């Protein structure tokens, strides 16, 4: 299966046990997408109720990275929907972590990608309402996510390390 070319993600429990210094997200997230476990280098975005930069990011080659989107925790609209999940999967993103909401859950679940978000919400975001920032450290769920560091997610949670652990 060409979609499963990446090696399986290590278990977050094993990563946490072997790396006591690892950052662990507060357990705030729901799991969406066809992959319950995913890991990869971090790419960061900071946006608010406008997913224009999210679309621009997932249109780029993902190269096995995980897009971490700090949406400010807003639950007033969705930042990722079915179309963006399709783009992310087609372009090789391993997953998306959203400090905010998603929509089109059935469509997201049909994609070979992992998605974590606070909730689902049917309303779409407003384009062009707010500016955003790319590649800056973002802080939510008790963790600092830095561009190029490594994130691992599975049904037990989300763990962040400065780099991928030695396998």
Coordinates of C-alpha atoms in Angstrom, one line a residue:
X1 CA 0.0 0.0 0.0
X2 CA 1.7 3.2 -1.1
X3 CA 0.0 5.2 1.6
X4 CA 1.7 3.2 4.3
X5 CA 5.3 3.9 3.2
X6 CA 6.1 5.7 6.5
X7 CA 7.3 3.5 9.3
X8 CA 4.8 2.9 12.1
X9 CA 4.7 5.5 14.8
X10 CA 6.2 4.6 18.1
X11 CA 3.8 4.4 21.0
X12 CA 3.5 7.6 23.0
X13 CA 3.7 5.5 26.2
X14 CA 7.1 4.1 25.1
X15 CA 8.3 7.5 24.0
X16 CA 7.2 9.1 27.3
X17 CA 8.8 6.2 29.4
X18 CA 12.1 6.5 27.5
X19 CA 12.2 10.3 27.5
X20 CA 11.1 11.6 30.8
X21 CA 11.9 15.1 29.6
X22 CA 9.3 14.8 26.8
X23 CA 6.5 17.4 26.8
X24 CA 3.0 15.7 27.0
X25 CA -0.2 17.5 25.9
X26 CA -3.0 18.0 28.3
X27 CA -5.7 15.4 27.4
X28 CA -8.0 17.8 25.5
X29 CA -8.1 16.4 22.0
X30 CA -10.5 14.2 20.1
X31 CA -9.1 11.8 17.4
X32 CA -10.2 12.1 13.8
X33 CA -8.9 10.8 10.5
X34 CA -8.1 7.3 9.3
X35 CA -4.8 7.0 11.2
X36 CA -5.1 6.8 15.0
X37 CA -1.3 7.0 15.4
X38 CA 1.1 9.4 13.6
X39 CA 4.4 11.2 14.2
X40 CA 6.8 13.5 12.4
X41 CA 8.6 16.8 12.4
X42 CA 6.5 19.8 13.4
X43 CA 5.4 22.7 11.1
X44 CA 3.6 25.4 13.0
X45 CA 0.8 27.9 12.2
X46 CA -0.9 30.5 14.4
X47 CA -4.3 31.6 13.1
X48 CA -7.7 32.7 14.4
X49 CA -11.0 31.7 12.8
X50 CA -9.4 32.0 9.3
X51 CA -8.0 28.8 7.7
X52 CA -6.4 30.5 4.7
X53 CA -2.9 29.7 6.0
X54 CA -3.9 26.1 6.8
X55 CA -5.0 25.6 3.2
X56 CA -1.7 27.1 1.9
X57 CA 0.3 24.8 4.2
X58 CA -1.4 21.5 3.2
X59 CA -1.1 22.4 -0.5
X60 CA 2.7 22.2 0.1
X61 CA 4.6 18.9 0.2
X62 CA 4.2 17.5 3.8
X63 CA 7.2 15.2 3.6
X64 CA 5.9 13.3 6.6
X65 CA 5.5 16.3 8.8
X66 CA 2.7 17.1 11.2
X67 CA 1.0 20.5 10.9
X68 CA 0.4 22.0 14.3
X69 CA -2.3 24.7 14.1
X70 CA -2.8 27.0 17.1
X71 CA -6.3 28.3 16.4
X72 CA -6.5 30.0 19.8
X73 CA -8.8 27.3 21.1
X74 CA -11.7 28.9 19.3
X75 CA -14.7 26.6 19.0
X76 CA -16.8 29.1 17.0
X77 CA -15.8 27.6 13.6
X78 CA -13.8 24.8 12.0
X79 CA -10.2 25.3 10.8
X80 CA -9.8 22.0 9.0
X81 CA -12.5 20.2 7.0
X82 CA -12.7 17.3 4.5
X83 CA -11.2 19.2 1.6
X84 CA -8.1 20.2 3.6
X85 CA -7.8 16.6 5.0
X86 CA -7.8 15.3 1.4
X87 CA -5.1 17.8 0.4
X88 CA -3.0 17.0 3.5
X89 CA -3.2 13.3 2.8
X90 CA -2.4 13.6 -0.9
X91 CA 0.6 15.9 -0.2
X92 CA 2.2 13.6 2.3
X93 CA 1.4 15.2 5.7
X94 CA 1.5 12.6 8.5
X95 CA -1.1 14.5 10.6
X96 CA -2.6 17.7 11.8
X97 CA -3.0 18.9 15.4
X98 CA -5.6 21.7 15.8
X99 CA -6.1 23.9 18.9
X100 CA -9.6 24.5 17.6
X101 CA -12.3 22.7 15.7
X102 CA -12.7 20.6 12.6
X103 CA -15.7 19.7 10.4
X104 CA -16.7 17.1 7.7
X105 CA -15.7 14.5 10.2
X106 CA -16.8 11.6 8.0
X107 CA -14.7 12.9 5.2
X108 CA -11.7 13.4 7.5
X109 CA -12.1 9.9 8.9
X110 CA -11.9 8.5 5.3
X111 CA -8.4 10.0 4.8
X112 CA -5.1 8.1 5.6
X113 CA -4.1 10.9 8.0
X114 CA -4.2 11.5 11.7
X115 CA -6.1 14.6 13.0
X116 CA -6.4 15.8 16.6
X117 CA -8.7 18.7 17.4
X118 CA -10.7 20.0 20.4
X119 CA -14.1 19.4 18.8
X120 CA -16.1 19.3 15.6
X121 CA -18.1 22.3 14.5
X122 CA -20.2 22.7 11.3
X123 CA -19.4 26.4 10.6
X124 CA -16.5 27.2 8.3
X125 CA -13.9 29.8 9.0
X126 CA -14.0 33.3 7.5
X127 CA -11.4 33.8 4.8
X128 CA -9.3 37.0 5.1
X129 CA -10.7 38.0 8.5
X130 CA -7.5 37.6 10.5
X131 CA -3.8 37.4 9.8
X132 CA -1.7 34.5 10.9
X133 CA 1.9 33.5 11.5
X134 CA 3.9 30.7 10.1
X135 CA 6.8 28.8 11.7
X136 CA 6.7 30.5 15.2
X137 CA 6.6 28.5 18.4
X138 CA 3.0 28.0 19.5
X139 CA 1.8 27.1 23.0
X140 CA -1.3 25.2 23.9
X141 CA -2.4 22.2 26.0
X142 CA 0.6 22.8 28.3
X143 CA 3.1 22.2 25.5
X144 CA 5.4 24.4 23.4
X145 CA 5.4 23.3 19.8
X146 CA 8.5 24.4 17.8
X147 CA 9.0 24.2 14.1
X148 CA 11.3 21.2 13.3
X149 CA 10.8 19.5 16.7
X150 CA 9.1 16.1 16.7
X151 CA 5.5 15.2 17.7
X152 CA 4.0 11.7 18.2
X153 CA 0.3 11.1 18.7
X154 CA -1.8 8.0 19.3
X155 CA -4.9 7.1 21.3
X156 CA -3.0 7.6 24.6
X157 CA -2.1 11.2 23.8
X158 CA 0.4 13.6 22.2
X159 CA 4.1 13.8 23.1
X160 CA 6.7 16.3 21.9
X161 CA 10.5 15.9 21.8
X162 CA 13.3 18.2 20.4
X163 CA 13.9 15.5 17.8
X164 CA 12.7 12.0 16.8
X165 CA 13.8 9.4 19.4
X166 CA 16.4 6.9 18.4
X167 CA 14.6 3.8 17.4

